[in-house]
Amino acid sequence: CHRLLPKMEGAWEIAFVLFQVWLSIVVGLIVLPAMFGVSLGFTDIYIKVLVKTLEWATLRIQRGQKEQPTLPSQSANGIIEKDDGSMEEEIGELRRSHPKNLAGGDFTMCDAFYFCKKGIENIVEDQVTQRFTSEELASWNLLTRTNNNFRYISVRLTIIWGLGVFIRYCILLPLRITLAVIGLSWLVIGTTLVGLLPSSNAKNWLSDLVHITCYRICARGLSATIRYHNKENRPKKGGICVANHTSPIDIVILANDGCYAMVGQVHGGLMGVIQRSMVRSCPHVWFERSEMKDRHAVAKRLKDHIADKTKLPILIFPEGTCINNTSVMMFKKGSFEIGGTIYPVAIKYDPQFGDAFWNSAKNNMVSYLLRMMTSWAIVCNMWYLPPMTRQDGEDAVQFANRVKSAIAHQGGLVDLSWDGGLKREKVKESFKEEQQKMYSSMIVGLDCHEASEGPV
Amino acid sequence: MGLQGWRNVLALKTSKNNNRAAWQRAFPVPLSHSQITRLYSRFHSLDKGENGALSREDFQRIPELAINPLGDRIINAFFPEGEDQANFRGFMRTLAHFRPVEDNEKNKDLTSGEPLNSRTNKLLFAFRLYDLDRDDKISRDELLQVLRMMVGVNISDEQLGSIADRTIQEADTNGDMCISFSEFIKVLEKVDVEQKMSIRFLH
């Protein structure tokens, strides 16, 4: 019994030493270079190897597919042909072959065909519901989670996949968790320390430093490779930065290259701790749940913030919810009513390396972060677009749509007017009423009063 | 869909020889292997309750369908009389009405009678949109109700009534003030039903 104890202590000592070595490697090779914005090139090599492997895997799968028929990928045009004609054009075509009788109104029974066909088309494929689930990949990227229709092809492929599982879960995951813990602790500690200083330029500079280094560490913690375009359009102080929203990681991506004042709801728990310490070093805008309901109060706080030219630009996601990065949905007009210069940013992730979309119905935050940390990598492009301001004669909604189109165009995303809130809510009745009104005007003309002709 | 249905889908995915007869036995709809798998994928994504069948709420969740004035009538077509659940077989069967009509269809051994996507059956589908109580006649009342769905509040009762009257007058040949299916077919004989009531897959 006495002899066991020293052995156990010995084992603990060895473990402790190993842990120290591990930690110093991580800090020395990853954390410190990250903080100084220096890249040692590990991630680049990793990505190159990954690309080669995935290309090889794609070829193998395609070869395997030639022998067996399988599901063709969903092309950007969708799975069914859709006529793009308006209601008037389509119904007009239907009626062309039908004898017309003008007395008492212009209705024919074949009008229903138009609504019927549109309805069936939308049942097979619609523009909205597909935006709330992950994008389907053209070819498998060796992650089980994206394996929808790919079957066993060959032994070699399975071995590579197995190797991938080992690398991702046993090597990358612990590394990434370590980095995330270091990054977040550094954020909390650093911002609290900076908060103790009196207001001064030095304080602002230090606060920016702490924030950026933390986000850089977190980005390494996701193996994020980010390509920035048009850096000359970077948001300036007193402005509002708007971007399309795919996941909470968007914040890490954006904050890697600039400092922003975050806007959001006050949370409890770990998020709450982070929020409170962040606000000590520089002003962010955190709202209580009750405050969020009062639109005027919200607008006033944001207006005050951007009026102060020493404060950092605000970061807002006008969609209000996470969308799957294939489209941009309706921008809520609140942020566009405040005034100030809008700096649009387009973010497009490459789904081949890891699916960044947060499907909050399927995953909670913790399981989402685990999925992120066990993906291959996060690869994305970010474009800074030229600043925009509201023009004369343009109201907030039109301005919001203009910004949305610019972002969609740059990022290669589909520009939709549908509300991202349809993820959880029902569509408003007023849209149906619009359709009914449009159809009514086809039956009785634009003037929907009593017909001059009485019944026959 | 049930275990048998799943087995069928699995059989389709792994079948080495593209045996059309085998597929047709599985589903009474000559769609290609990939099209059926696509539709099953869609069925599954609509089925939020994951119980192998769709309810009316599942359909209503599609925003573009929810704003369609005849949305409720179309959804109703997927549910057989008195039932609240649509399984995959029923889903496919209803969608089969909208397959384009191909001249070289080899489906003589398929079912007795006409295929689901014939011109007549397409017209029958549309007829049933109007025929609310499924008694094979469109009465003035039913026509008025469907018209009301399509126009909302934008047209007065009197005007809508006169539209309904005129429509029935045009179509009714036997004087019973209702439109039977054969009268319906006669009125729409010149309309390009095949084109207007068909959905084309891109693959």
JSON list of C-alpha atoms in Angstrom, two decimals, chain A residues 67-75 77-83 87 90 93-94 97-130 133 136 148-149 151 418 422 426-429 431-433 435-441 443-444 447-451 453-456, chain B residues 12-16 18 33-35 37-39 41-42 46 48 57 59-72 74-75 78 91 94-95 98 122-123 125-127 129-130 138 143 146-156 158-160 162-163 165-167 169-171 179 184 187-188 190-193 195-203:
[
{"chain": "A", "resi": 67, "resn": "GLU", "atom": "CA", "xyz": [-21.41, 2.47, -61.39]},
{"chain": "A", "resi": 68, "resn": "GLN", "atom": "CA", "xyz": [-24.48, 3.17, -59.32]},
{"chain": "A", "resi": 69, "resn": "PRO", "atom": "CA", "xyz": [-27.02, 5.83, -59.95]},
{"chain": "A", "resi": 70, "resn": "THR", "atom": "CA", "xyz": [-27.34, 8.30, -57.16]},
{"chain": "A", "resi": 71, "resn": "LEU", "atom": "CA", "xyz": [-28.84, 11.59, -56.23]},
{"chain": "A", "resi": 72, "resn": "PRO", "atom": "CA", "xyz": [-27.83, 14.49, -58.43]},
{"chain": "A", "resi": 73, "resn": "SER", "atom": "CA", "xyz": [-26.99, 17.57, -56.45]},
{"chain": "A", "resi": 74, "resn": "GLN", "atom": "CA", "xyz": [-29.43, 20.36, -56.02]},
{"chain": "A", "resi": 75, "resn": "SER", "atom": "CA", "xyz": [-28.29, 22.96, -58.49]},
{"chain": "A", "resi": 77, "resn": "ASN", "atom": "CA", "xyz": [-31.67, 26.67, -59.99]},
{"chain": "A", "resi": 78, "resn": "GLY", "atom": "CA", "xyz": [-33.55, 24.27, -57.79]},
{"chain": "A", "resi": 79, "resn": "ILE", "atom": "CA", "xyz": [-35.11, 20.94, -58.59]},
{"chain": "A", "resi": 80, "resn": "ILE", "atom": "CA", "xyz": [-38.12, 21.97, -60.65]},
{"chain": "A", "resi": 81, "resn": "GLU", "atom": "CA", "xyz": [-38.67, 24.38, -63.50]},
{"chain": "A", "resi": 82, "resn": "LYS", "atom": "CA", "xyz": [-40.61, 27.42, -62.44]},
{"chain": "A", "resi": 83, "resn": "ASP", "atom": "CA", "xyz": [-42.35, 29.93, -64.67]},
{"chain": "A", "resi": 87, "resn": "MET", "atom": "CA", "xyz": [-50.12, 36.50, -62.04]},
{"chain": "A", "resi": 90, "resn": "GLU", "atom": "CA", "xyz": [-49.97, 33.47, -66.41]},
{"chain": "A", "resi": 93, "resn": "GLU", "atom": "CA", "xyz": [-52.24, 32.84, -71.05]},
{"chain": "A", "resi": 94, "resn": "LEU", "atom": "CA", "xyz": [-54.71, 30.45, -69.50]},
{"chain": "A", "resi": 97, "resn": "SER", "atom": "CA", "xyz": [-57.95, 29.71, -75.32]},
{"chain": "A", "resi": 98, "resn": "HIS", "atom": "CA", "xyz": [-61.14, 30.20, -73.36]},
{"chain": "A", "resi": 99, "resn": "PRO", "atom": "CA", "xyz": [-64.03, 32.03, -75.02]},
{"chain": "A", "resi": 100, "resn": "LYS", "atom": "CA", "xyz": [-64.37, 35.40, -73.35]},
{"chain": "A", "resi": 101, "resn": "ASN", "atom": "CA", "xyz": [-67.64, 36.84, -72.16]},
{"chain": "A", "resi": 102, "resn": "LEU", "atom": "CA", "xyz": [-67.31, 40.33, -70.81]},
{"chain": "A", "resi": 103, "resn": "ALA", "atom": "CA", "xyz": [-70.72, 40.75, -69.21]},
{"chain": "A", "resi": 104, "resn": "GLY", "atom": "CA", "xyz": [-70.70, 40.62, -65.41]},
{"chain": "A", "resi": 105, "resn": "GLY", "atom": "CA", "xyz": [-67.00, 40.22, -64.81]},
{"chain": "A", "resi": 106, "resn": "ASP", "atom": "CA", "xyz": [-64.00, 38.52, -66.29]},
{"chain": "A", "resi": 107, "resn": "PHE", "atom": "CA", "xyz": [-63.69, 35.21, -64.48]},
{"chain": "A", "resi": 108, "resn": "THR", "atom": "CA", "xyz": [-63.03, 31.79, -65.94]},
{"chain": "A", "resi": 109, "resn": "MET", "atom": "CA", "xyz": [-62.84, 28.47, -64.16]},
{"chain": "A", "resi": 110, "resn": "CYS", "atom": "CA", "xyz": [-59.37, 27.80, -65.48]},
{"chain": "A", "resi": 111, "resn": "ASP", "atom": "CA", "xyz": [-58.06, 30.71, -63.37]},
{"chain": "A", "resi": 112, "resn": "ALA", "atom": "CA", "xyz": [-57.79, 28.21, -60.54]},
{"chain": "A", "resi": 113, "resn": "PHE", "atom": "CA", "xyz": [-55.14, 26.34, -62.53]},
{"chain": "A", "resi": 114, "resn": "TYR", "atom": "CA", "xyz": [-52.70, 29.15, -61.90]},
{"chain": "A", "resi": 115, "resn": "PHE", "atom": "CA", "xyz": [-53.07, 29.05, -58.13]},
{"chain": "A", "resi": 116, "resn": "CYS", "atom": "CA", "xyz": [-53.09, 25.29, -58.17]},
{"chain": "A", "resi": 117, "resn": "LYS", "atom": "CA", "xyz": [-49.85, 24.97, -60.09]},
{"chain": "A", "resi": 118, "resn": "LYS", "atom": "CA", "xyz": [-48.13, 27.61, -57.96]},
{"chain": "A", "resi": 119, "resn": "GLY", "atom": "CA", "xyz": [-49.26, 25.83, -54.82]},
{"chain": "A", "resi": 120, "resn": "ILE", "atom": "CA", "xyz": [-47.99, 22.45, -55.96]},
{"chain": "A", "resi": 121, "resn": "GLU", "atom": "CA", "xyz": [-44.69, 23.97, -57.08]},
{"chain": "A", "resi": 122, "resn": "ASN", "atom": "CA", "xyz": [-44.25, 25.46, -53.62]},
{"chain": "A", "resi": 123, "resn": "ILE", "atom": "CA", "xyz": [-45.04, 22.16, -51.96]},
{"chain": "A", "resi": 124, "resn": "VAL", "atom": "CA", "xyz": [-42.27, 20.50, -53.93]},
{"chain": "A", "resi": 125, "resn": "GLU", "atom": "CA", "xyz": [-39.81, 23.33, -53.49]},
{"chain": "A", "resi": 126, "resn": "ASP", "atom": "CA", "xyz": [-40.16, 26.76, -51.93]},
{"chain": "A", "resi": 127, "resn": "GLN", "atom": "CA", "xyz": [-37.83, 29.68, -51.49]},
{"chain": "A", "resi": 128, "resn": "VAL", "atom": "CA", "xyz": [-38.14, 30.13, -47.76]},
{"chain": "A", "resi": 129, "resn": "THR", "atom": "CA", "xyz": [-38.07, 26.91, -45.76]},
{"chain": "A", "resi": 130, "resn": "GLN", "atom": "CA", "xyz": [-34.86, 25.73, -47.37]},
{"chain": "A", "resi": 133, "resn": "THR", "atom": "CA", "xyz": [-31.53, 24.23, -42.76]},
{"chain": "A", "resi": 136, "resn": "GLU", "atom": "CA", "xyz": [-26.61, 20.63, -49.19]},
{"chain": "A", "resi": 148, "resn": "ASN", "atom": "CA", "xyz": [-27.06, 12.63, -46.64]},
{"chain": "A", "resi": 149, "resn": "ASN", "atom": "CA", "xyz": [-26.90, 10.44, -49.67]},
{"chain": "A", "resi": 151, "resn": "ARG", "atom": "CA", "xyz": [-22.97, 5.47, -49.44]},
{"chain": "A", "resi": 418, "resn": "TRP", "atom": "CA", "xyz": [-39.10, 37.16, -47.00]},
{"chain": "A", "resi": 422, "resn": "LEU", "atom": "CA", "xyz": [-40.73, 33.01, -40.66]},
{"chain": "A", "resi": 426, "resn": "LYS", "atom": "CA", "xyz": [-46.55, 32.32, -39.36]},
{"chain": "A", "resi": 427, "resn": "VAL", "atom": "CA", "xyz": [-46.65, 34.51, -42.41]},
{"chain": "A", "resi": 428, "resn": "LYS", "atom": "CA", "xyz": [-48.78, 37.63, -42.13]},
{"chain": "A", "resi": 429, "resn": "GLU", "atom": "CA", "xyz": [-52.33, 37.53, -43.51]},
{"chain": "A", "resi": 431, "resn": "PHE", "atom": "CA", "xyz": [-49.58, 38.93, -47.97]},
{"chain": "A", "resi": 432, "resn": "LYS", "atom": "CA", "xyz": [-52.52, 36.69, -48.81]},
{"chain": "A", "resi": 433, "resn": "GLU", "atom": "CA", "xyz": [-54.73, 39.75, -49.00]},
{"chain": "A", "resi": 435, "resn": "GLN", "atom": "CA", "xyz": [-52.65, 38.21, -53.71]},
{"chain": "A", "resi": 436, "resn": "GLN", "atom": "CA", "xyz": [-56.43, 38.35, -53.45]},
{"chain": "A", "resi": 437, "resn": "LYS", "atom": "CA", "xyz": [-56.45, 42.04, -54.31]},
{"chain": "A", "resi": 438, "resn": "MET", "atom": "CA", "xyz": [-54.25, 41.45, -57.36]},
{"chain": "A", "resi": 439, "resn": "TYR", "atom": "CA", "xyz": [-56.55, 38.71, -58.59]},
{"chain": "A", "resi": 440, "resn": "SER", "atom": "CA", "xyz": [-59.68, 40.76, -57.93]},
{"chain": "A", "resi": 441, "resn": "SER", "atom": "CA", "xyz": [-58.37, 43.53, -60.12]},
{"chain": "A", "resi": 443, "resn": "ILE", "atom": "CA", "xyz": [-61.69, 40.06, -62.64]},
{"chain": "A", "resi": 444, "resn": "VAL", "atom": "CA", "xyz": [-63.34, 43.43, -62.37]},
{"chain": "A", "resi": 447, "resn": "ASP", "atom": "CA", "xyz": [-61.83, 49.92, -59.96]},
{"chain": "A", "resi": 448, "resn": "CYS", "atom": "CA", "xyz": [-63.38, 47.46, -57.57]},
{"chain": "A", "resi": 449, "resn": "HIS", "atom": "CA", "xyz": [-66.72, 49.17, -57.15]},
{"chain": "A", "resi": 450, "resn": "GLU", "atom": "CA", "xyz": [-70.16, 48.02, -58.33]},
{"chain": "A", "resi": 451, "resn": "ALA", "atom": "CA", "xyz": [-70.08, 46.88, -61.93]},
{"chain": "A", "resi": 453, "resn": "GLU", "atom": "CA", "xyz": [-73.48, 46.05, -65.95]},
{"chain": "A", "resi": 454, "resn": "GLY", "atom": "CA", "xyz": [-76.07, 44.24, -63.93]},
{"chain": "A", "resi": 455, "resn": "PRO", "atom": "CA", "xyz": [-76.52, 40.51, -63.94]},
{"chain": "A", "resi": 456, "resn": "VAL", "atom": "CA", "xyz": [-77.56, 39.06, -67.28]},
{"chain": "B", "resi": 12, "resn": "LEU", "atom": "CA", "xyz": [-34.40, 2.00, -54.90]},
{"chain": "B", "resi": 13, "resn": "LYS", "atom": "CA", "xyz": [-31.17, 3.53, -53.71]},
{"chain": "B", "resi": 14, "resn": "THR", "atom": "CA", "xyz": [-29.18, 0.33, -53.81]},
{"chain": "B", "resi": 15, "resn": "SER", "atom": "CA", "xyz": [-30.69, -1.35, -56.82]},
{"chain": "B", "resi": 16, "resn": "LYS", "atom": "CA", "xyz": [-27.93, -2.27, -59.19]},
{"chain": "B", "resi": 18, "resn": "ASN", "atom": "CA", "xyz": [-32.41, 0.20, -63.12]},
{"chain": "B", "resi": 33, "resn": "HIS", "atom": "CA", "xyz": [-35.05, 6.98, -58.98]},
{"chain": "B", "resi": 34, "resn": "SER", "atom": "CA", "xyz": [-33.47, 10.32, -58.23]},
{"chain": "B", "resi": 35, "resn": "GLN", "atom": "CA", "xyz": [-36.77, 12.20, -58.44]},
{"chain": "B", "resi": 37, "resn": "THR", "atom": "CA", "xyz": [-35.48, 10.26, -53.54]},
{"chain": "B", "resi": 38, "resn": "ARG", "atom": "CA", "xyz": [-35.65, 14.03, -53.91]},
{"chain": "B", "resi": 39, "resn": "LEU", "atom": "CA", "xyz": [-39.35, 14.04, -53.10]},
{"chain": "B", "resi": 41, "resn": "SER", "atom": "CA", "xyz": [-36.18, 14.20, -48.89]},
{"chain": "B", "resi": 42, "resn": "ARG", "atom": "CA", "xyz": [-38.68, 17.02, -49.24]},
{"chain": "B", "resi": 46, "resn": "LEU", "atom": "CA", "xyz": [-41.73, 19.04, -44.13]},
{"chain": "B", "resi": 48, "resn": "LYS", "atom": "CA", "xyz": [-41.59, 18.31, -38.44]},
{"chain": "B", "resi": 57, "resn": "GLU", "atom": "CA", "xyz": [-50.05, 22.40, -40.27]},
{"chain": "B", "resi": 59, "resn": "PHE", "atom": "CA", "xyz": [-48.16, 22.27, -45.26]},
{"chain": "B", "resi": 60, "resn": "GLN", "atom": "CA", "xyz": [-49.17, 25.62, -43.80]},
{"chain": "B", "resi": 61, "resn": "ARG", "atom": "CA", "xyz": [-45.61, 26.15, -42.70]},
{"chain": "B", "resi": 62, "resn": "ILE", "atom": "CA", "xyz": [-44.61, 26.83, -46.29]},
{"chain": "B", "resi": 63, "resn": "PRO", "atom": "CA", "xyz": [-45.02, 30.63, -46.47]},
{"chain": "B", "resi": 64, "resn": "GLU", "atom": "CA", "xyz": [-45.63, 30.80, -50.22]},
{"chain": "B", "resi": 65, "resn": "LEU", "atom": "CA", "xyz": [-48.37, 28.20, -49.89]},
{"chain": "B", "resi": 66, "resn": "ALA", "atom": "CA", "xyz": [-49.91, 29.90, -46.86]},
{"chain": "B", "resi": 67, "resn": "ILE", "atom": "CA", "xyz": [-50.42, 33.10, -48.85]},
{"chain": "B", "resi": 68, "resn": "ASN", "atom": "CA", "xyz": [-51.89, 31.29, -51.86]},
{"chain": "B", "resi": 69, "resn": "PRO", "atom": "CA", "xyz": [-55.64, 32.16, -51.98]},
{"chain": "B", "resi": 70, "resn": "LEU", "atom": "CA", "xyz": [-56.49, 28.55, -52.83]},
{"chain": "B", "resi": 71, "resn": "GLY", "atom": "CA", "xyz": [-53.87, 27.20, -50.42]},
{"chain": "B", "resi": 72, "resn": "ASP", "atom": "CA", "xyz": [-56.37, 25.44, -48.19]},
{"chain": "B", "resi": 74, "resn": "ILE", "atom": "CA", "xyz": [-54.76, 22.50, -52.50]},
{"chain": "B", "resi": 75, "resn": "ILE", "atom": "CA", "xyz": [-53.67, 21.19, -49.12]},
{"chain": "B", "resi": 78, "resn": "PHE", "atom": "CA", "xyz": [-53.54, 15.61, -50.16]},
{"chain": "B", "resi": 91, "resn": "PHE", "atom": "CA", "xyz": [-48.14, 12.54, -51.09]},
{"chain": "B", "resi": 94, "resn": "THR", "atom": "CA", "xyz": [-51.29, 13.51, -55.38]},
{"chain": "B", "resi": 95, "resn": "LEU", "atom": "CA", "xyz": [-48.14, 14.99, -56.88]},
{"chain": "B", "resi": 98, "resn": "PHE", "atom": "CA", "xyz": [-48.72, 16.98, -62.10]},
{"chain": "B", "resi": 122, "resn": "LYS", "atom": "CA", "xyz": [-55.63, 16.75, -64.24]},
{"chain": "B", "resi": 123, "resn": "LEU", "atom": "CA", "xyz": [-59.02, 18.30, -64.95]},
{"chain": "B", "resi": 125, "resn": "PHE", "atom": "CA", "xyz": [-58.00, 17.49, -59.77]},
{"chain": "B", "resi": 126, "resn": "ALA", "atom": "CA", "xyz": [-59.00, 21.04, -60.66]},
{"chain": "B", "resi": 127, "resn": "PHE", "atom": "CA", "xyz": [-62.69, 20.12, -60.56]},
{"chain": "B", "resi": 129, "resn": "LEU", "atom": "CA", "xyz": [-60.77, 22.21, -56.00]},
{"chain": "B", "resi": 130, "resn": "TYR", "atom": "CA", "xyz": [-64.22, 23.68, -56.62]},
{"chain": "B", "resi": 138, "resn": "ILE", "atom": "CA", "xyz": [-70.18, 22.23, -58.45]},
{"chain": "B", "resi": 143, "resn": "LEU", "atom": "CA", "xyz": [-68.56, 28.24, -56.69]},
{"chain": "B", "resi": 146, "resn": "VAL", "atom": "CA", "xyz": [-64.23, 29.30, -53.86]},
{"chain": "B", "resi": 147, "resn": "LEU", "atom": "CA", "xyz": [-64.56, 32.66, -55.61]},
{"chain": "B", "resi": 148, "resn": "ARG", "atom": "CA", "xyz": [-64.65, 34.33, -52.20]},
{"chain": "B", "resi": 149, "resn": "MET", "atom": "CA", "xyz": [-61.39, 32.56, -51.32]},
{"chain": "B", "resi": 150, "resn": "MET", "atom": "CA", "xyz": [-59.76, 33.87, -54.46]},
{"chain": "B", "resi": 151, "resn": "VAL", "atom": "CA", "xyz": [-60.89, 37.51, -54.22]},
{"chain": "B", "resi": 152, "resn": "GLY", "atom": "CA", "xyz": [-60.97, 38.11, -50.48]},
{"chain": "B", "resi": 153, "resn": "VAL", "atom": "CA", "xyz": [-62.88, 41.22, -49.46]},
{"chain": "B", "resi": 154, "resn": "ASN", "atom": "CA", "xyz": [-62.34, 43.11, -52.66]},
{"chain": "B", "resi": 155, "resn": "ILE", "atom": "CA", "xyz": [-65.56, 42.27, -54.49]},
{"chain": "B", "resi": 156, "resn": "SER", "atom": "CA", "xyz": [-69.13, 42.68, -53.26]},
{"chain": "B", "resi": 158, "resn": "GLU", "atom": "CA", "xyz": [-73.82, 40.95, -55.55]},
{"chain": "B", "resi": 159, "resn": "GLN", "atom": "CA", "xyz": [-71.02, 41.20, -58.07]},
{"chain": "B", "resi": 160, "resn": "LEU", "atom": "CA", "xyz": [-69.60, 37.85, -57.06]},
{"chain": "B", "resi": 162, "resn": "SER", "atom": "CA", "xyz": [-73.50, 37.59, -60.85]},
{"chain": "B", "resi": 163, "resn": "ILE", "atom": "CA", "xyz": [-70.09, 36.22, -61.80]},
{"chain": "B", "resi": 165, "resn": "ASP", "atom": "CA", "xyz": [-74.41, 32.91, -62.23]},
{"chain": "B", "resi": 166, "resn": "ARG", "atom": "CA", "xyz": [-72.80, 33.75, -65.52]},
{"chain": "B", "resi": 167, "resn": "THR", "atom": "CA", "xyz": [-70.20, 30.99, -65.12]},
{"chain": "B", "resi": 169, "resn": "GLN", "atom": "CA", "xyz": [-75.00, 29.56, -67.26]},
{"chain": "B", "resi": 170, "resn": "GLU", "atom": "CA", "xyz": [-72.09, 29.20, -69.66]},
{"chain": "B", "resi": 171, "resn": "ALA", "atom": "CA", "xyz": [-71.25, 25.71, -68.55]},
{"chain": "B", "resi": 179, "resn": "ILE", "atom": "CA", "xyz": [-71.65, 22.04, -63.15]},
{"chain": "B", "resi": 184, "resn": "PHE", "atom": "CA", "xyz": [-66.53, 21.17, -66.73]},
{"chain": "B", "resi": 187, "resn": "VAL", "atom": "CA", "xyz": [-66.08, 24.29, -71.06]},
{"chain": "B", "resi": 188, "resn": "LEU", "atom": "CA", "xyz": [-62.31, 23.93, -70.73]},
{"chain": "B", "resi": 190, "resn": "LYS", "atom": "CA", "xyz": [-59.58, 24.40, -75.50]},
{"chain": "B", "resi": 191, "resn": "VAL", "atom": "CA", "xyz": [-57.36, 25.16, -72.49]},
{"chain": "B", "resi": 192, "resn": "ASP", "atom": "CA", "xyz": [-53.81, 23.78, -72.55]},
{"chain": "B", "resi": 193, "resn": "VAL", "atom": "CA", "xyz": [-54.26, 21.70, -69.42]},
{"chain": "B", "resi": 195, "resn": "GLN", "atom": "CA", "xyz": [-48.89, 22.45, -69.95]},
{"chain": "B", "resi": 196, "resn": "LYS", "atom": "CA", "xyz": [-50.58, 24.51, -67.25]},
{"chain": "B", "resi": 197, "resn": "MET", "atom": "CA", "xyz": [-51.08, 21.70, -64.76]},
{"chain": "B", "resi": 198, "resn": "SER", "atom": "CA", "xyz": [-47.64, 20.10, -65.01]},
{"chain": "B", "resi": 199, "resn": "ILE", "atom": "CA", "xyz": [-44.44, 20.40, -63.03]},
{"chain": "B", "resi": 200, "resn": "ARG", "atom": "CA", "xyz": [-41.13, 19.66, -64.73]},
{"chain": "B", "resi": 201, "resn": "PHE", "atom": "CA", "xyz": [-38.12, 18.34, -62.87]},
{"chain": "B", "resi": 202, "resn": "LEU", "atom": "CA", "xyz": [-34.82, 19.87, -63.91]},
{"chain": "B", "resi": 203, "resn": "HIS", "atom": "CA", "xyz": [-33.01, 16.51, -63.79]}
]
